[in-house]
XYZ file of N, CA and C in Angstrom:
819
model
N -20.447 3.404 28.857
C -19.918 2.367 29.743
C -20.999 1.941 30.732
N -21.188 0.631 30.863
C -22.236 0.100 31.720
C -21.912 0.348 33.184
N -22.963 0.427 34.000
C -22.807 0.598 35.441
C -23.649 -0.456 36.155
N -23.408 -0.609 37.441
C -24.130 -1.607 38.210
C -25.561 -1.148 38.485
N -26.493 -2.098 38.416
C -27.888 -1.803 38.721
C -28.214 -2.060 40.188
N -27.486 -3.002 40.781
C -27.740 -3.379 42.168
C -26.466 -3.232 42.994
N -26.545 -2.454 44.047
C -25.394 -2.292 44.937
C -25.058 -3.603 45.645
N -26.073 -4.362 45.998
C -25.855 -5.646 46.683
C -25.080 -6.616 45.801
N -25.466 -6.696 44.530
C -24.774 -7.593 43.607
C -23.357 -7.107 43.346
N -23.164 -5.804 43.315
C -21.820 -5.264 43.125
C -20.927 -5.629 44.304
N -21.485 -5.543 45.517
C -20.727 -5.916 46.708
C -20.379 -7.403 46.676
N -21.358 -8.244 46.326
C -21.112 -9.682 46.235
C -20.069 -9.998 45.167
N -20.143 -9.264 44.052
C -19.171 -9.426 42.960
C -17.756 -9.201 43.490
N -17.559 -8.128 44.237
C -16.236 -7.820 44.777
C -15.818 -8.819 45.854
N -16.783 -9.233 46.694
C -16.471 -10.205 47.752
C -16.036 -11.535 47.143
N -16.821 -12.043 46.178
C -16.464 -13.301 45.507
C -15.110 -13.178 44.807
N -14.892 -12.030 44.161
C -13.643 -11.839 43.426
C -12.422 -11.879 44.316
N -12.501 -11.216 45.469
C -11.332 -11.184 46.342
C -11.178 -12.476 47.143
N -12.285 -13.190 47.391
C -12.156 -14.524 47.990
C -11.434 -15.445 47.017
N -11.796 -15.347 45.728
C -11.121 -16.143 44.701
C -9.644 -15.782 44.641
N -9.362 -14.473 44.716
C -7.964 -14.035 44.668
C -7.160 -14.616 45.828
N -7.666 -14.472 47.047
C -6.916 -14.956 48.208
C -6.833 -16.480 48.224
N -7.909 -17.153 47.804
C -7.891 -18.623 47.785
C -6.876 -19.137 46.782
N -6.950 -18.610 45.565
C -6.011 -19.051 44.525
C -4.584 -18.642 44.858
N -4.409 -17.449 45.418
C -3.062 -16.981 45.734
C -2.452 -17.801 46.870
N -3.232 -18.014 47.948
C -2.724 -18.784 49.085
C -2.490 -20.243 48.696
N -3.215 -20.719 47.667
C -3.102 -22.123 47.269
C -1.692 -22.496 46.818
N -0.879 -21.508 46.457
C 0.492 -21.804 46.037
C 1.398 -22.104 47.226
N 1.049 -21.592 48.393
C 1.962 -21.667 49.524
C 2.072 -23.046 50.176
N 0.984 -23.827 50.291
C 1.174 -25.159 50.889
C 2.233 -25.994 50.180
N 2.279 -25.940 48.838
C 3.288 -26.703 48.100
C 4.681 -26.130 48.347
N 4.800 -24.799 48.349
C 6.089 -24.155 48.598
C 6.598 -24.505 49.992
N 5.703 -24.468 50.979
C 6.082 -24.791 52.362
C 6.439 -26.273 52.496
N 5.667 -27.124 51.841
C 5.955 -28.566 51.876
C 7.327 -28.856 51.290
N 7.645 -28.220 50.162
C 8.970 -28.402 49.546
C 10.072 -27.949 50.495
N 9.843 -26.810 51.162
C 10.849 -26.259 52.072
C 11.072 -27.186 53.267
N 9.989 -27.705 53.836
C 10.124 -28.567 55.006
C 10.812 -29.883 54.674
N 10.501 -30.424 53.516
C 11.084 -31.709 53.113
C 12.468 -31.547 52.488
N 12.769 -30.295 52.057
C 13.989 -30.045 51.290
C 14.055 -30.992 50.094
N 12.872 -31.244 49.566
C 12.734 -32.176 48.448
C 11.501 -31.803 47.630
N 11.581 -32.049 46.330
C 10.433 -31.820 45.447
C 9.984 -33.129 44.811
N 10.458 -34.244 45.373
C 10.050 -35.557 44.888
C 8.561 -35.748 45.158
N 7.824 -36.113 44.135
C 6.378 -36.276 44.251
C 5.614 -35.138 43.600
N 6.289 -33.995 43.409
C 5.700 -32.879 42.659
C 6.112 -33.033 41.212
N 5.146 -33.099 40.322
C 5.474 -33.312 38.917
C 6.001 -32.030 38.297
N 7.182 -32.108 37.689
C 7.826 -30.917 37.136
C 7.102 -30.409 35.886
N 6.517 -31.322 35.137
C 5.738 -30.906 33.962
C 4.585 -30.000 34.391
N 3.953 -30.356 35.512
C 2.851 -29.565 36.049
C 3.293 -28.124 36.308
N 4.469 -27.944 36.891
C 4.950 -26.611 37.244
C 5.313 -25.812 35.997
N 6.004 -26.435 35.050
C 6.406 -25.737 33.825
C 5.185 -25.322 33.009
N 4.239 -26.226 32.856
C 3.009 -25.901 32.124
C 2.213 -24.824 32.869
N 2.270 -24.872 34.197
C 1.565 -23.889 35.011
C 2.144 -22.486 34.801
N 3.459 -22.387 34.673
C 4.089 -21.087 34.443
C 3.668 -20.513 33.096
N 3.603 -21.359 32.077
C 3.144 -20.916 30.760
C 1.701 -20.460 30.828
N 0.886 -21.220 31.556
C -0.527 -20.881 31.695
C -0.730 -19.520 32.371
N -0.064 -19.310 33.503
C -0.258 -18.070 34.250
C 0.361 -16.864 33.545
N 1.455 -17.069 32.835
C 2.074 -15.969 32.091
C 1.140 -15.474 30.983
N 0.539 -16.399 30.257
C -0.383 -16.018 29.186
C -1.651 -15.394 29.754
N -2.097 -15.899 30.907
C -3.295 -15.346 31.539
C -3.033 -13.929 32.052
N -1.818 -13.672 32.526
C -1.457 -12.327 32.982
C -1.486 -11.339 31.822
N -0.973 -11.744 30.680
C -0.997 -10.870 29.497
C -2.435 -10.523 29.138
N -3.313 -11.511 29.150
C -4.720 -11.282 28.811
C -5.385 -10.347 29.823
N -5.272 -10.658 31.101
C -5.947 -9.875 32.132
C -5.443 -8.438 32.184
N -4.121 -8.268 32.182
C -3.544 -6.925 32.272
C -3.909 -6.083 31.051
N -3.897 -6.691 29.869
C -4.217 -5.953 28.646
C -5.663 -5.487 28.633
N -6.587 -6.388 28.982
C -8.007 -6.035 28.948
C -8.374 -5.081 30.087
N -7.652 -5.145 31.190
C -7.974 -4.284 32.329
C -7.396 -2.872 32.176
N -6.189 -2.766 31.612
C -5.506 -1.471 31.564
C -5.571 -0.766 30.204
N -5.669 -1.517 29.117
C -5.586 -0.913 27.784
C -6.938 -0.385 27.301
N -7.013 0.912 27.040
C -8.252 1.508 26.524
C -8.527 1.037 25.098
N -7.475 0.773 24.323
C -7.646 0.290 22.942
C -8.304 -1.080 22.925
N -7.839 -1.960 23.804
C -8.416 -3.303 23.888
C -9.853 -3.221 24.385
N -10.110 -2.352 25.338
C -11.460 -2.194 25.862
C -12.423 -1.675 24.799
N -11.958 -0.734 23.965
C -12.802 -0.232 22.870
C -13.155 -1.343 21.904
N -12.183 -2.184 21.572
C -12.435 -3.285 20.648
C -13.380 -4.314 21.267
N -13.254 -4.513 22.585
C -14.154 -5.449 23.270
C -15.595 -4.953 23.197
N -15.808 -3.669 23.496
C -17.163 -3.117 23.487
C -17.719 -3.045 22.068
N -16.858 -2.817 21.105
C -17.303 -2.792 19.723
C -17.812 -4.158 19.291
N -17.184 -5.214 19.830
C -17.569 -6.578 19.464
C -18.776 -7.067 20.252
N -18.820 -6.779 21.545
C -19.863 -7.348 22.403
C -20.947 -6.355 22.816
N -20.758 -5.083 22.499
C -21.770 -4.089 22.845
C -21.210 -3.013 23.753
N -21.514 -1.754 23.452
C -20.974 -0.648 24.233
C -21.603 -0.540 25.621
N -22.667 -1.292 25.854
C -23.302 -1.273 27.176
C -22.816 -2.411 28.060
N -21.779 -3.140 27.585
C -21.264 -4.275 28.351
C -20.112 -3.851 29.254
N -20.046 -4.473 30.430
C -18.948 -4.213 31.357
C -17.743 -5.065 30.986
N -16.559 -4.536 31.244
C -15.333 -5.290 30.997
C -15.300 -6.475 31.963
N -15.080 -7.698 31.455
C -15.197 -8.894 32.304
C -13.969 -9.207 33.160
N -12.972 -8.344 33.163
C -11.779 -8.571 33.972
C -11.764 -7.578 35.126
N -11.585 -8.081 36.340
C -11.568 -7.238 37.534
C -10.143 -7.083 38.060
N -9.967 -6.169 39.012
C -8.644 -5.922 39.584
C -8.079 -7.185 40.235
N -8.946 -7.986 40.835
C -8.467 -9.203 41.494
C -7.915 -10.213 40.490
N -8.418 -10.180 39.247
C -7.895 -11.069 38.212
C -6.445 -10.728 37.878
N -6.168 -9.429 37.739
C -4.808 -8.981 37.437
C -3.885 -9.279 38.615
N -4.361 -9.010 39.823
C -3.551 -9.256 41.020
C -3.223 -10.744 41.148
N -4.217 -11.597 40.903
C -3.979 -13.039 41.009
C -2.954 -13.507 39.984
N -3.107 -13.074 38.727
C -2.199 -13.514 37.674
C -0.760 -13.114 37.968
N -0.571 -11.889 38.452
C 0.774 -11.414 38.778
C 1.382 -12.261 39.893
N 0.610 -12.493 40.930
C 1.079 -13.297 42.059
C 1.368 -14.728 41.625
N 0.515 -15.286 40.767
C 0.676 -16.672 40.317
C 1.974 -16.862 39.538
N 2.302 -15.908 38.674
C 3.546 -16.004 37.901
C 4.754 -15.998 38.840
N 4.743 -15.122 39.834
C 5.859 -15.011 40.764
C 6.023 -16.283 41.602
N 4.915 -16.812 42.121
C 4.996 -18.005 42.979
C 5.349 -19.257 42.184
N 4.856 -19.362 40.957
C 5.203 -20.516 40.130
C 6.676 -20.481 39.760
N 7.193 -19.287 39.472
C 8.616 -19.145 39.184
C 9.452 -19.519 40.410
N 8.975 -19.162 41.611
C 9.685 -19.515 42.834
C 9.679 -21.030 43.044
N 8.573 -21.680 42.697
C 8.509 -23.139 42.813
C 9.526 -23.790 41.882
N 9.702 -23.234 40.695
C 10.731 -23.734 39.776
C 12.122 -23.561 40.381
N 12.315 -22.462 41.105
C 13.592 -22.244 41.795
C 13.811 -23.329 42.840
N 12.757 -23.709 43.564
C 12.880 -24.789 44.540
C 13.244 -26.103 43.860
N 12.666 -26.341 42.701
C 12.984 -27.551 41.949
C 14.468 -27.581 41.601
N 15.022 -26.408 41.339
C 16.430 -26.327 40.960
C 17.377 -26.584 42.127
N 16.955 -26.249 43.365
C 17.884 -26.332 44.500
C 17.619 -27.506 45.440
N 16.430 -28.112 45.399
C 16.115 -29.199 46.325
C 16.295 -30.569 45.666
N 16.232 -31.598 46.509
C 16.381 -32.968 46.027
C 15.276 -33.299 45.025
N 15.680 -33.745 43.853
C 14.727 -34.055 42.779
C 14.576 -35.551 42.546
N 15.383 -36.354 43.226
C 15.331 -37.777 42.951
C 15.735 -38.034 41.515
N 14.943 -38.843 40.818
C 15.207 -39.119 39.406
C 14.245 -38.357 38.500
N 13.503 -37.436 39.056
C 12.507 -36.710 38.270
C 13.154 -35.633 37.395
N 12.488 -35.341 36.304
C 12.934 -34.272 35.405
C 11.771 -33.839 34.525
N 11.935 -32.698 33.887
C 10.919 -32.215 32.955
C 10.988 -33.072 31.698
N 9.842 -33.566 31.252
C 9.831 -34.447 30.089
C 10.059 -33.665 28.807
N 10.576 -34.353 27.799
C 10.803 -33.736 26.496
C 9.482 -33.323 25.853
N 8.447 -34.092 26.120
C 7.139 -33.762 25.572
C 6.638 -32.436 26.121
N 6.846 -32.219 27.425
C 6.440 -30.967 28.049
C 7.199 -29.788 27.435
N 8.501 -29.960 27.263
C 9.322 -28.902 26.659
C 8.825 -28.592 25.250
N 8.476 -29.641 24.498
C 7.990 -29.456 23.129
C 6.656 -28.710 23.123
N 5.766 -29.069 24.061
C 4.452 -28.411 24.140
C 4.615 -26.919 24.411
N 5.470 -26.581 25.373
C 5.683 -25.174 25.728
C 6.312 -24.412 24.566
N 7.285 -25.025 23.905
C 7.949 -24.363 22.772
C 6.964 -24.093 21.641
N 6.126 -25.080 21.333
C 5.135 -24.912 20.267
C 4.116 -23.842 20.638
N 3.708 -23.849 21.901
C 2.712 -22.875 22.370
C 3.200 -21.446 22.166
N 4.439 -21.156 22.585
C 4.960 -19.797 22.453
C 5.304 -19.447 21.011
N 5.613 -20.456 20.197
C 5.832 -20.211 18.771
C 4.533 -19.771 18.112
N 3.441 -20.438 18.466
C 2.129 -20.065 17.927
C 1.754 -18.658 18.357
N 2.028 -18.315 19.618
C 1.735 -16.965 20.109
C 2.549 -15.927 19.347
N 3.814 -16.231 19.072
C 4.664 -15.306 18.314
C 4.095 -15.070 16.914
N 3.585 -16.114 16.293
C 2.968 -15.984 14.971
C 1.722 -15.104 15.062
N 0.944 -15.293 16.116
C -0.263 -14.471 16.320
C 0.084 -12.992 16.470
N 1.200 -12.708 17.140
C 1.641 -11.322 17.314
C 1.924 -10.682 15.961
N 2.630 -11.389 15.087
C 2.950 -10.858 13.765
C 1.704 -10.674 12.907
N 0.713 -11.532 13.102
C -0.533 -11.403 12.348
C -1.337 -10.200 12.831
N -1.339 -9.975 14.143
C -2.158 -8.916 14.729
C -1.581 -7.519 14.540
N -0.273 -7.395 14.481
C 0.372 -6.079 14.424
C -0.089 -5.194 13.262
N -0.121 -5.681 12.029
C -0.483 -4.785 10.918
C -1.891 -4.217 11.029
N -2.818 -4.974 11.597
C -4.220 -4.555 11.668
C -4.611 -4.046 13.060
N -3.667 -4.020 13.980
C -3.930 -3.581 15.357
C -5.088 -4.378 15.974
N -5.095 -5.664 15.725
C -6.160 -6.543 16.236
C -5.806 -6.990 17.660
N -5.847 -6.042 18.581
C -5.380 -6.320 19.936
C -6.308 -7.268 20.690
N -7.601 -7.120 20.506
C -8.530 -8.013 21.202
C -8.346 -9.446 20.724
N -8.180 -9.614 19.410
C -7.948 -10.955 18.862
C -6.644 -11.522 19.403
N -5.617 -10.673 19.532
C -4.314 -11.133 20.005
C -4.379 -11.612 21.451
N -5.005 -10.818 22.319
C -5.063 -11.261 23.718
C -5.999 -12.457 23.864
N -6.923 -12.617 22.918
C -7.775 -13.808 22.926
C -6.929 -15.050 22.648
N -5.877 -14.873 21.848
C -4.949 -15.986 21.601
C -4.246 -16.380 22.896
N -3.829 -15.375 23.671
C -3.219 -15.659 24.971
C -4.216 -16.337 25.901
N -5.463 -15.901 25.838
C -6.499 -16.490 26.680
C -6.746 -17.949 26.289
N -6.745 -18.209 24.993
C -6.910 -19.586 24.516
C -5.750 -20.459 24.986
N -4.551 -19.883 24.945
C -3.373 -20.630 25.399
C -3.495 -21.001 26.870
N -3.970 -20.070 27.688
C -4.082 -20.385 29.123
C -5.132 -21.453 29.376
N -6.188 -21.480 28.562
C -7.204 -22.523 28.713
C -6.616 -23.888 28.371
N -5.879 -23.946 27.257
C -5.255 -25.205 26.834
C -4.264 -25.685 27.893
N -3.458 -24.757 28.410
C -2.480 -25.119 29.440
C -3.174 -25.563 30.732
N -4.320 -24.946 31.045
C -5.067 -25.343 32.238
C -5.519 -26.793 32.135
N -5.977 -27.179 30.949
C -6.429 -28.554 30.734
C -5.251 -29.523 30.813
N -4.149 -29.169 30.160
C -3.004 -30.073 30.057
C -2.232 -30.198 31.365
N -2.089 -29.083 32.097
C -1.147 -29.046 33.221
C -1.489 -30.037 34.331
N -2.772 -30.312 34.544
C -3.158 -31.208 35.634
C -2.903 -32.681 35.314
N -2.861 -33.015 34.041
C -2.792 -34.418 33.629
C -1.539 -35.120 34.135
N -0.321 -34.543 33.980
C 0.868 -35.252 34.473
C 0.807 -35.580 35.964
N 0.323 -34.622 36.802
C 0.260 -34.882 38.237
C -0.780 -35.949 38.564
N -1.926 -35.891 37.889
C -2.972 -36.883 38.128
C -2.482 -38.282 37.773
N -1.761 -38.393 36.659
C -1.243 -39.686 36.227
C -0.131 -40.166 37.150
N 0.717 -39.225 37.605
C 1.772 -39.612 38.538
C 1.170 -40.161 39.829
N 0.134 -39.498 40.341
C -0.537 -40.006 41.539
C -1.094 -41.403 41.297
N -1.660 -41.620 40.127
C -2.235 -42.915 39.781
C -1.156 -43.992 39.715
N -0.020 -43.661 39.113
C 1.059 -44.647 38.980
C 1.652 -45.006 40.330
N 1.803 -43.984 41.199
C 2.396 -44.207 42.510
C 1.386 -44.733 43.517
N 0.086 -44.599 43.178
C -1.000 -44.934 44.112
C -0.820 -44.169 45.429
N -0.400 -42.907 45.304
C -0.136 -42.065 46.459
C -0.137 -40.603 46.027
N -0.433 -39.705 46.977
C -0.355 -38.266 46.704
C 0.719 -37.610 47.575
N 1.616 -38.408 48.164
C 2.697 -37.873 48.982
C 3.586 -36.976 48.126
N 3.900 -35.791 48.652
C 4.741 -34.844 47.934
C 3.935 -33.802 47.172
N 2.630 -34.060 47.011
C 1.739 -33.118 46.336
C 0.737 -32.613 47.365
N 0.738 -31.316 47.610
C -0.049 -30.750 48.710
C -1.544 -30.726 48.404
N -2.327 -31.365 49.269
C -3.786 -31.338 49.107
C -4.342 -29.974 49.507
N -3.603 -29.250 50.368
C -4.031 -27.902 50.732
C -4.115 -26.997 49.516
N -3.194 -27.173 48.617
C -3.206 -26.454 47.338
C -4.513 -26.685 46.602
N -4.951 -27.946 46.582
C -6.148 -28.335 45.833
C -7.415 -27.799 46.488
N -7.493 -27.859 47.805
C -8.685 -27.371 48.503
C -8.877 -25.872 48.285
N -7.792 -25.120 48.358
C -7.871 -23.680 48.139
C -8.156 -23.359 46.678
N -7.589 -24.152 45.773
C -7.835 -23.968 44.348
C -9.312 -24.209 44.030
N -9.894 -25.201 44.682
C -11.316 -25.501 44.495
C -12.184 -24.336 44.963
N -11.875 -23.789 46.132
C -12.620 -22.630 46.631
C -12.488 -21.447 45.683
N -11.295 -21.243 45.150
C -11.079 -20.160 44.201
C -11.886 -20.341 42.933
N -11.962 -21.568 42.433
C -12.728 -21.836 41.222
C -14.213 -21.580 41.416
N -14.744 -21.999 42.556
C -16.167 -21.813 42.843
C -16.506 -20.327 42.987
N -15.696 -19.588 43.750
C -15.989 -18.170 43.962
C -15.715 -17.335 42.710
N -14.766 -17.766 41.895
C -14.511 -17.080 40.629
C -15.721 -17.191 39.711
N -16.315 -18.376 39.677
C -17.525 -18.600 38.888
C -18.679 -17.784 39.467
N -18.746 -17.720 40.808
C -19.791 -16.933 41.457
C -19.672 -15.457 41.140
N -18.436 -14.946 41.062
C -18.226 -13.548 40.716
C -18.798 -13.230 39.335
N -18.531 -14.112 38.382
C -19.044 -13.898 37.030
C -20.570 -13.954 37.012
N -21.137 -14.836 37.814
C -22.595 -14.965 37.871
C -23.238 -13.690 38.409
N -22.614 -13.055 39.415
C -23.160 -11.822 39.981
C -23.249 -10.723 38.928
N -22.203 -10.607 38.115
C -22.202 -9.580 37.070
C -23.253 -9.868 36.015
N -23.392 -11.136 35.643
C -24.376 -11.507 34.618
C -25.804 -11.274 35.102
N -26.069 -11.614 36.363
C -27.404 -11.407 36.923
C -27.735 -9.916 36.971
N -26.757 -9.109 37.377
C -26.994 -7.669 37.479
C -27.241 -7.037 36.117
N -26.506 -7.482 35.111
C -26.613 -6.877 33.784
C -27.667 -7.553 32.905
N -28.271 -8.630 33.418
C -29.269 -9.383 32.652
C -28.703 -9.821 31.305
N -27.457 -10.291 31.350
C -26.771 -10.684 30.119
C -25.728 -11.746 30.456
N -25.567 -12.717 29.539
C -24.573 -13.774 29.730
C -23.314 -13.516 28.910
N -23.193 -12.291 28.368
C -22.007 -11.931 27.600
C -20.749 -12.076 28.448
N -20.893 -11.817 29.735
C -19.765 -11.925 30.656
C -19.122 -13.307 30.612
N -19.925 -14.339 30.366
C -19.402 -15.699 30.333
C -18.714 -16.029 29.014
N -19.392 -15.755 27.888
C -18.747 -16.107 26.626
C -17.837 -15.000 26.103
N -17.960 -13.779 26.646
C -17.026 -12.722 26.282
C -15.671 -12.916 26.929
N -15.638 -13.657 28.012
C -14.388 -14.019 28.686
C -14.420 -15.521 28.933
N -14.496 -16.261 27.832
C -14.648 -17.711 27.913
C -13.478 -18.363 28.639
N -12.309 -17.711 28.589
C -11.145 -18.260 29.265
C -11.341 -18.339 30.760
N -11.909 -17.291 31.348
C -12.150 -17.278 32.786
C -13.208 -18.305 33.163
N -14.221 -18.447 32.307
C -15.271 -19.436 32.551
C -14.702 -20.850 32.562
N -13.917 -21.168 31.527
C -13.338 -22.510 31.422
C -12.291 -22.749 32.504
N -11.568 -21.680 32.885
C -10.585 -21.801 33.951
C -11.235 -22.328 35.223
N -12.388 -21.752 35.574
C -13.084 -22.186 36.786
C -13.580 -23.621 36.665
N -14.215 -23.943 35.538
C -14.805 -25.264 35.368
C -13.751 -26.362 35.326
N -12.662 -26.127 34.584
C -11.598 -27.130 34.485
C -10.911 -27.316 35.830
N -10.647 -26.202 36.524
C -10.000 -26.283 37.839
C -10.851 -27.086 38.819
N -12.155 -26.824 38.833
C -13.061 -27.532 39.736
C -13.066 -29.024 39.427
N -13.096 -29.381 38.151
C -13.110 -30.796 37.759
C -11.869 -31.533 38.254
N -10.676 -30.969 37.987
C -9.451 -31.651 38.386
C -9.243 -31.608 39.899
N -9.699 -30.531 40.546
C -9.601 -30.481 42.003
C -10.409 -31.613 42.637
N -11.597 -31.860 42.101
C -12.415 -32.966 42.600
C -11.720 -34.306 42.379
N -11.041 -34.432 41.232
C -10.301 -35.659 40.948
C -9.166 -35.860 41.947
N -8.405 -34.798 42.229
C -7.303 -34.899 43.185
C -7.814 -35.194 44.597
N -8.938 -34.607 44.964
C -9.519 -34.892 46.280
C -9.955 -36.351 46.376
N -10.495 -36.880 45.276
C -10.874 -38.285 45.237
C -9.647 -39.176 45.408
N -8.549 -38.827 44.740
C -7.322 -39.605 44.863
C -6.782 -39.564 46.289
N -6.769 -38.362 46.873
C -6.134 -38.193 48.186
C -6.963 -38.777 49.323
N -8.268 -38.510 49.318
C -9.108 -38.877 50.461
C -9.806 -40.230 50.317
N -9.891 -40.749 49.100
C -10.630 -41.999 48.893
C -9.733 -43.102 48.328
N -9.199 -42.895 47.132
C -8.493 -43.970 46.431
C -7.185 -44.371 47.105
N -6.372 -43.361 47.516
C -5.041 -43.674 48.041
C -4.878 -43.246 49.501
N -5.975 -43.148 50.209
C -5.932 -42.662 51.587
C -5.035 -43.517 52.478
N -5.149 -44.830 52.356
C -4.396 -45.732 53.235
C -2.934 -45.856 52.821
N -2.586 -45.318 51.651
C -1.216 -45.477 51.151
C -0.411 -44.189 51.245
N -1.018 -43.128 51.775
C -0.303 -41.858 51.885
C 0.533 -41.814 53.151
N 1.531 -42.709 53.226
C 2.434 -42.768 54.357
C 3.813 -42.311 53.909
N 4.555 -41.602 54.766
C 5.885 -41.117 54.390
C 6.794 -42.242 53.946
N 7.489 -42.013 52.843
C 8.476 -42.964 52.345
C 9.719 -42.190 51.963
N 10.813 -42.904 51.813
C 12.056 -42.258 51.413
C 11.901 -41.678 50.022
N 12.457 -40.481 49.771
C 12.304 -39.844 48.473
C 12.725 -40.720 47.305
N 13.765 -41.533 47.495
C 14.254 -42.342 46.387
C 13.270 -43.427 45.992
N 12.324 -43.726 46.892
C 11.353 -44.777 46.596
C 10.048 -44.244 46.030
N 9.938 -42.917 45.903
C 8.649 -42.344 45.552
C 8.315 -42.501 44.088
N 9.287 -42.274 43.210
C 9.004 -42.327 41.774
C 9.989 -43.222 41.077
N 9.641 -43.648 39.908
C 10.529 -44.469 39.108
C 11.495 -43.578 38.348
N 12.454 -44.161 37.670
C 13.428 -43.408 36.902
C 12.862 -42.959 35.571
N 11.738 -43.510 35.165
C 11.172 -43.177 33.876
C 10.410 -41.865 33.936
N 10.504 -41.043 32.884
C 9.701 -39.808 32.856
C 8.239 -40.151 32.710
N 7.394 -39.284 33.227
C 5.948 -39.518 33.161
C 5.448 -39.458 31.740
N 5.958 -38.505 30.964
C 5.489 -38.321 29.606
C 6.616 -38.613 28.642
N 6.316 -39.149 27.518
C 7.315 -39.319 26.476
C 6.665 -39.075 25.132
N 7.482 -38.772 24.159
C 6.961 -38.506 22.822
C 6.900 -39.799 22.041
N 5.784 -40.036 21.394
C 5.642 -41.198 20.542
C 5.925 -40.789 19.102
N 5.993 -41.726 18.220
C 6.310 -41.453 16.831
C 5.307 -40.573 16.143
N 4.044 -40.627 16.548
C 3.020 -39.828 15.884
C 2.754 -38.531 16.622
N 3.690 -38.089 17.481
C 3.669 -36.778 18.129
C 2.486 -36.576 19.084
N 1.965 -37.635 19.640
C 0.927 -37.454 20.647
C 1.481 -37.898 21.994
N 0.812 -37.487 23.060
C 1.284 -37.813 24.399
C 0.987 -39.267 24.730
N 1.980 -39.924 25.336
C 1.759 -41.277 25.843
C 2.156 -41.302 27.312
N 1.451 -42.069 28.082
C 1.806 -42.229 29.475
C 2.499 -43.587 29.629
N 3.595 -43.575 30.360
C 4.366 -44.804 30.488
C 4.327 -45.305 31.918
């Protein structure tokens, strides 16, 4: 089992990791608090929340399995080298657990607060159903051969796909409304800090070990940071530049149209309406 070569880099690794944990974890609260104060979830895209729950649930399975399971760790080292460090840290598991709980609580708020005419789109429901069906098939394939690393890699792939997809409905809703009212920018600023420090944590380990296996051995974590940073920058552009003058309080009934953001087309691809 590999060990750290530099105490300074190990300290920075832990500092970056826990900054990412607190930033990403706290990032859920501005939206929860905003919903509570308004007693309304109008302006928060429900597809975003549902896809987010699928994303964090699959990421929790991946992180917890690779961090706690000795069988998965043996398979990882067999594939990437016995001198490689496990690319999942305690803060990754802690963040995933917290994220699942807070996202589920946000869904609870959606159930009890004013929703206006908003609802979860059929396309979103179909995406989530297909995603978990594919995961179930992967489980049956992995069981006979005990391919645990391959199986959790499927969960990791799912979280990457969900990370890419989940931001799109909210970004499009902001574009259609020409406003970010109802969607907390505090969430985005903290998410951006988490993405940057998460990437920094991985860099510290790679520099210390003189190896980039940490990045492609846990490609899900790498893409998670990069995709999050990209969409966070987009949301900041919408909030502070494009729709800055239009972010004025309006009545909830005037915020969104009656039409769902996403709908299914005949050829089974996403269309924005």
